[in-house]
Coordinates of C-alpha atoms and ligand atoms in Angstrom, one line a residue:
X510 CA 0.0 0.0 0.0
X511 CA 1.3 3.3 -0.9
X512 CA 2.7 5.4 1.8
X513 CA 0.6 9.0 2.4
X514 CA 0.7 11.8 4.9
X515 CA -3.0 12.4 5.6
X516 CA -4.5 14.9 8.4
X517 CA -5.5 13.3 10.9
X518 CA -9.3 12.3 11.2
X519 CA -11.9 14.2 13.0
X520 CA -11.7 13.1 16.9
X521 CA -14.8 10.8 16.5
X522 CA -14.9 11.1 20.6
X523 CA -15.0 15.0 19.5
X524 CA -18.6 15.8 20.9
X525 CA -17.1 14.7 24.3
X526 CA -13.6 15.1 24.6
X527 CA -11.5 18.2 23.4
X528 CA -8.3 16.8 23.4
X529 CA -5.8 16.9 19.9
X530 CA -5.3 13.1 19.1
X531 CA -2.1 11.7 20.5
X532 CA -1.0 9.9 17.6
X533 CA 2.0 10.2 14.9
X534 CA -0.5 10.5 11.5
X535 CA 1.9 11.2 9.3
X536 CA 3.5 9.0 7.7
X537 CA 0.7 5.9 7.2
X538 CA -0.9 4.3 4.5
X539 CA -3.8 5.3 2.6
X540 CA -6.2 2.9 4.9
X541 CA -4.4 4.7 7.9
X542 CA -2.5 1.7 9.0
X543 CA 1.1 1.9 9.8
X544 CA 3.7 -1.1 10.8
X545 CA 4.3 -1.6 14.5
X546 CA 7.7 0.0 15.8
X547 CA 8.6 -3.1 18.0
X548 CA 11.7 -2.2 18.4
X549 CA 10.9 1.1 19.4
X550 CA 9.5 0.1 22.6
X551 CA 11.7 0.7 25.9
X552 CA 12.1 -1.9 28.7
X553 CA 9.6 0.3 30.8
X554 CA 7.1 0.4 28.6
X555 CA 7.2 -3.5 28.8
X556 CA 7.0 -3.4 32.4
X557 CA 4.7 -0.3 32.4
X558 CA 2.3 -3.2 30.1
X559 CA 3.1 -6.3 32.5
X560 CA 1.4 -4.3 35.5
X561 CA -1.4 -3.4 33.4
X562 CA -1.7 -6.7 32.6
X563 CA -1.4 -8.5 35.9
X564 CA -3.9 -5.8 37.8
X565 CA -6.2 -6.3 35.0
X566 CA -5.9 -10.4 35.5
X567 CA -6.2 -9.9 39.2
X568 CA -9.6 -8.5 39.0
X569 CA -11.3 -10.5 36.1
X570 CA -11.6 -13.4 38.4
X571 CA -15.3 -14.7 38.6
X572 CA -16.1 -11.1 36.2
X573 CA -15.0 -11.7 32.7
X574 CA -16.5 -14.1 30.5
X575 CA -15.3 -17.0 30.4
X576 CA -14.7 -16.2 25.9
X577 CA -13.0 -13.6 26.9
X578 CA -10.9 -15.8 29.3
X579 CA -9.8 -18.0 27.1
X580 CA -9.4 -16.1 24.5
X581 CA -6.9 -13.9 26.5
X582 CA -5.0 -17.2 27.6
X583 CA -4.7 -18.0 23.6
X584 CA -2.8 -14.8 23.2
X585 CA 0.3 -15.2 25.2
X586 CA 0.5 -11.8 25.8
X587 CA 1.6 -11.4 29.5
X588 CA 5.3 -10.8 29.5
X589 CA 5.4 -7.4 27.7
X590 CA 3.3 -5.6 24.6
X591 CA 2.9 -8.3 22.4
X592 CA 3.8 -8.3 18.4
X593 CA 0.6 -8.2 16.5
X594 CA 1.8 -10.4 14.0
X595 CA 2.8 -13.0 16.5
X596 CA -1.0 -12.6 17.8
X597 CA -2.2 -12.6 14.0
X598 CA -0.4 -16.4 13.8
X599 CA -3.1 -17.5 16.5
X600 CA -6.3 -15.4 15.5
X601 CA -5.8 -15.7 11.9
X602 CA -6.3 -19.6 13.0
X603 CA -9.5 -19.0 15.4
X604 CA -11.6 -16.7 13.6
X605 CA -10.1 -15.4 10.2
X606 CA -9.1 -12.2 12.1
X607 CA -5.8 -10.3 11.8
X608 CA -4.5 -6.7 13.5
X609 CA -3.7 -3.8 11.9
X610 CA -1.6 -1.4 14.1
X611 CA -2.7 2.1 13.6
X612 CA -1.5 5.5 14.8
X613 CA -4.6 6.0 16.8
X614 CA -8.3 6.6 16.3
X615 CA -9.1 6.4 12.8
X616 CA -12.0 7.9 10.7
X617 CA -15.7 6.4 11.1
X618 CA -16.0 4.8 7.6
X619 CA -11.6 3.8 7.5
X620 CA -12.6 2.1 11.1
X621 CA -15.7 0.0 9.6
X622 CA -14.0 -1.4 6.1
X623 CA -11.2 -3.0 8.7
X624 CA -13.9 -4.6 10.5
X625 CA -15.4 -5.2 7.6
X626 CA -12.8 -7.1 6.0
X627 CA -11.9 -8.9 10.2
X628 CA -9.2 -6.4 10.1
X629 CA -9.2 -4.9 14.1
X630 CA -6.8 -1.5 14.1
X631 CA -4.9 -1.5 17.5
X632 CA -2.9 1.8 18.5
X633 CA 0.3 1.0 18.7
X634 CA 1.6 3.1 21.4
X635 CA 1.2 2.7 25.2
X636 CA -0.2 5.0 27.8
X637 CA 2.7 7.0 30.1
X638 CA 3.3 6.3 33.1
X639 CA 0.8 9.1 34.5
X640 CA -2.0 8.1 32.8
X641 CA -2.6 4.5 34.4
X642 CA -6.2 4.2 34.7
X643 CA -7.8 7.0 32.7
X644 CA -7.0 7.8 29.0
X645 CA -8.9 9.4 27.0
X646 CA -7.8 8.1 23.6
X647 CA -7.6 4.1 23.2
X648 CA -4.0 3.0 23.5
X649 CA -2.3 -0.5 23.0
X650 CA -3.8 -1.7 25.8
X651 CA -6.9 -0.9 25.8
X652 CA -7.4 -2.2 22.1
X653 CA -5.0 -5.5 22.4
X654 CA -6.1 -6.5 26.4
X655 CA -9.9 -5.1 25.8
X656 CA -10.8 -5.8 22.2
X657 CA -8.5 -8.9 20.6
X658 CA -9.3 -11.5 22.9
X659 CA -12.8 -11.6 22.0
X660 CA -12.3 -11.8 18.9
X661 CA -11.3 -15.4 19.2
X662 CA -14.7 -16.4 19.6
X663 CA -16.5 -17.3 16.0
X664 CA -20.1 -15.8 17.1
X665 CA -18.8 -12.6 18.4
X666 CA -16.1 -12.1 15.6
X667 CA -18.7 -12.8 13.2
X668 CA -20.9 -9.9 14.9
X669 CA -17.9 -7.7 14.7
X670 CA -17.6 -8.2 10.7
X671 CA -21.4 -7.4 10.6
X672 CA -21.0 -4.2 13.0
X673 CA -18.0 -3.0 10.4
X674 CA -20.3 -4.0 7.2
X675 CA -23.5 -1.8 8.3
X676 CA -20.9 1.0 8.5
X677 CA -21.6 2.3 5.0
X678 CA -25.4 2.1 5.8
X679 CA -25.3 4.0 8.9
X680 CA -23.0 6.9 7.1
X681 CA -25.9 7.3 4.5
X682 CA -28.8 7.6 7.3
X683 CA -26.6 10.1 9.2
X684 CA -26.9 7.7 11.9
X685 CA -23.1 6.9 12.9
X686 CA -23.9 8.3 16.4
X687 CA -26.4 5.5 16.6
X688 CA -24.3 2.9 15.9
X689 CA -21.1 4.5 18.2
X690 CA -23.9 3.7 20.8
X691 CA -24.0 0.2 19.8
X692 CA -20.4 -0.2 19.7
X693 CA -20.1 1.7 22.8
X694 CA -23.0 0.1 25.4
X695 CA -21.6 -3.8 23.8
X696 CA -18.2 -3.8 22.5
X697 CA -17.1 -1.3 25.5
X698 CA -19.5 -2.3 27.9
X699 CA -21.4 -5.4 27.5
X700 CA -22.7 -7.9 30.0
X701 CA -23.7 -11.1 29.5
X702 CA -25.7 -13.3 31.2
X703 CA -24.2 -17.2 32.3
X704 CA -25.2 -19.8 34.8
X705 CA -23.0 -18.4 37.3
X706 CA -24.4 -14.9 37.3
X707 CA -23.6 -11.6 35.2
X708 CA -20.4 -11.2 33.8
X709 CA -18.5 -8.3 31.8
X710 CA -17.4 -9.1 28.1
X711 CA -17.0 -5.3 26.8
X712 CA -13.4 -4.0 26.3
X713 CA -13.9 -0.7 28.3
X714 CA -15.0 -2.2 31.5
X715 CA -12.0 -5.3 31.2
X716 CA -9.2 -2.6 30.6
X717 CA -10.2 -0.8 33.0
X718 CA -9.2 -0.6 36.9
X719 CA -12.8 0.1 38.5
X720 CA -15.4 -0.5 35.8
X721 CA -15.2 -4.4 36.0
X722 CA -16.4 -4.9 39.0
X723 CA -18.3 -2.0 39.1
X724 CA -20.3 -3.1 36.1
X725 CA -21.2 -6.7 37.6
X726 CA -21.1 -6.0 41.3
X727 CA -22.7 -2.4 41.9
X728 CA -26.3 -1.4 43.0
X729 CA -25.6 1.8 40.9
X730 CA -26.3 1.4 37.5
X731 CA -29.3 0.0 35.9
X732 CA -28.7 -3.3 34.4
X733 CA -31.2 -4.1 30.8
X734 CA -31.5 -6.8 28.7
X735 CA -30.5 -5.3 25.1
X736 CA -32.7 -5.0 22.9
X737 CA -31.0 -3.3 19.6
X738 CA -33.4 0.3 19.0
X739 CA -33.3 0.9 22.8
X740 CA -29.3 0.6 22.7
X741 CA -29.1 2.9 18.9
X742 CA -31.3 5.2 20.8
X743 CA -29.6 5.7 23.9
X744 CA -27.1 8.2 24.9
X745 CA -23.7 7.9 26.6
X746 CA -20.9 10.0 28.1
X747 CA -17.4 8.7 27.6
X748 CA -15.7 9.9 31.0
X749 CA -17.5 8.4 33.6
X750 CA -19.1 5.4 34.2
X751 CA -22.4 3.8 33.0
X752 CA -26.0 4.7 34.2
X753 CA -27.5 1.8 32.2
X754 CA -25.6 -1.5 31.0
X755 CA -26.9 -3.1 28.9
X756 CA -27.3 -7.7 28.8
X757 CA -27.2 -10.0 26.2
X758 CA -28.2 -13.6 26.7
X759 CA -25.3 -14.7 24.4
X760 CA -23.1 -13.9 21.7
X761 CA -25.7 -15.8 19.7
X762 CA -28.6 -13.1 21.3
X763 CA -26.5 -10.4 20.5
X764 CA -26.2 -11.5 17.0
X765 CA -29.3 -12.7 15.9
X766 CA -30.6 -9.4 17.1
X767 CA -28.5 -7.4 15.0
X768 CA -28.7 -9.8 11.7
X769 CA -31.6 -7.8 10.4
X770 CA -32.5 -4.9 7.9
X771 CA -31.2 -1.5 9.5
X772 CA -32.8 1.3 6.9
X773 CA -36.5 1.0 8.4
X774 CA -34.9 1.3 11.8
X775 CA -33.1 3.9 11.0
X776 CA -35.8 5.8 9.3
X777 CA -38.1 5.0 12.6
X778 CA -35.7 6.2 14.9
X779 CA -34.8 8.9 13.0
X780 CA -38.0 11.7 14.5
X781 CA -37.1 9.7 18.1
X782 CA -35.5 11.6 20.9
X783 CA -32.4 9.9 22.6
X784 CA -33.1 8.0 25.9
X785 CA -30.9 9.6 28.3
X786 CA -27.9 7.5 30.0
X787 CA -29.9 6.4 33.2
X788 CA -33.3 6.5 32.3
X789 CA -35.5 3.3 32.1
X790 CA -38.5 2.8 30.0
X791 CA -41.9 0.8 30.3
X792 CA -40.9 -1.5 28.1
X793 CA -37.4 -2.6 29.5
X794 CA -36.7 -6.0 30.4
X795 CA -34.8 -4.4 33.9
X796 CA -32.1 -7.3 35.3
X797 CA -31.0 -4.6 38.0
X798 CA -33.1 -1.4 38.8
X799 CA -29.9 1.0 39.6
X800 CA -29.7 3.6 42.6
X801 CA -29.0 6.6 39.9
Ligands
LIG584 N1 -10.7 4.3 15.5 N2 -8.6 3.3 16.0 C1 -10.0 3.4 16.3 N3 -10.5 2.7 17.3 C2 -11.8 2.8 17.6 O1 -12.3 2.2 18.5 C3 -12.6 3.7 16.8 C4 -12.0 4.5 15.8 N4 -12.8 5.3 15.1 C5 -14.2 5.5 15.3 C6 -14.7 4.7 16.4 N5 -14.0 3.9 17.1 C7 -16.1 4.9 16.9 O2 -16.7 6.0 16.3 C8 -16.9 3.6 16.6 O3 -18.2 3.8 17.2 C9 -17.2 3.5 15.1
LIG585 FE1 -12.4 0.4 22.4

């Protein structure tokens, strides 16, 4: 792929954060994607990664799902920030999926023809050391430890694909925000439900310090079974944690609820007011009612 300096894209966070991207966006290719500077990571930035890593582990006992588990064991990725290729040899294998290493958040319709295509873009760089357990902008860690893992498991990598390939569709309805929210309340923050109780399977609460248990454990938040206009409808803010979360059954749930026609929802949803982050409806299924 040709090399191109581009500007870099719009902050698609934009509406909620201020902050200039963090990346390097100059020189990438034309689909944004750039090779991984392995080498150019120090000693403490692998040690800065192997305590996010083993806090993380420490807290996912009895919260992750048990996909996401495994599929975190399958990646080897402990003993400093892994090589992508090295975790392509395995998920290649699993699901047909492969990272891209990118500079940092990419445009809306760049981000949806990876996923389209099983490509997931992973930042390449690593948070500093002063910036721990909040960041504003998705870093290495947050993409490889939150993200990759699940994407060993055939259901939810083939919802992923599906989420990437009604990109286009959502860009012609104007209705990208609606989708963010989708991405946001299940890739980020999803629960799902499992003999053994709740458990978290979204990449914002499992990178994060506080949000796992906080998401399974907390009389807080309102906990909903999803249901996929209440989700495209409802509105989020990216710095603190959830009002609502929402609760699929299974990856199977989450799929077969999304494998349908989005242009009459769309259209429907289009003269509907947003639902606001902690407000419940009649016609929620409520698994928790929250204290907010
Ligand atoms: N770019 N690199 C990167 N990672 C993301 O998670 C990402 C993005 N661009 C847009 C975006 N997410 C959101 O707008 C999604 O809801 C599409
Ligand atoms: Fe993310």
């Amino acid at each position: 792929m040709e090399k191109t300096t581009q500007t870099p894209p719009p902050n698609p966070f934009s509406a909620n954060t201020s902050h200039a991207l963090r990346g390097n966006y100059e020189d990438m290719r034309a689909d944004y994607t750039v090779e991984q500077p392995f080498d150019s990571y120090t000693e403490e930035e692998h040690a800065r990664w192997r305590f996010l890593y083993n806090r993380q582990c420490e807290l996912l006992k009895g919260y992750a799902a048990d996909a996401y588990i495994r599929g975190l064991e399958s990646l080897n990725a402990a003993d400093g920030i892994p090589r992508l290729d090295a975790a392509n040899e395995v998920l290649d294998k699993a699901t047909g999926w492969n990272l891209v290493a990118v500079p940092g958040l990419i445009p809306d319709d760049v981000f949806f023809d990876h996923l389209a295509n099983r490509r997931f873009p992973v930042a390449w760089w690593i948070r500093g050391a002063d910036e721990l357990d909040y960041l504003v902008e998705p870093d290495i860690f947050h993409d490889f430890f939150g993200h990759v893992p699940l994407l060993s498991n055939p259901t939810f990598a083939a919802y992923m694909e599906k989420y990437g390939k009604g990109g286009p569709k959502a860009i012609k309805h104007g209705a990208t925000k609606k989708l963010a929210r989708l991405y946001w309340y299940i890739v980020e923050f999803g629960l799902i439900q499992t003999p053994e109780g709740l458990r978290a399977f979204g990449a914002g609460m499992l990178s994060s310090k506080d949000e796992t248990i906080y998401s399974v454990k907390s009389p807080i938040p309102h906990r909903v079974r999803f249901n996929l206009e209440r989700t495209l409808m409802t509105d989020y803010m990216v710095d603190d944690f959830q009002k609502t979360y929402f609760v699929i059954d299974s990856f199977d749930h989450l799929f077969d609820e999304c494998d349908r026609d989005f242009d009459p929802i769309y259209s429907k949803l289009a003269q509907q007011a947003a639902i606001k982050p902690d407000q419940l409806l009649e016609s929620d299924e409520v698994i928790t009612y929250g204290e907010v």
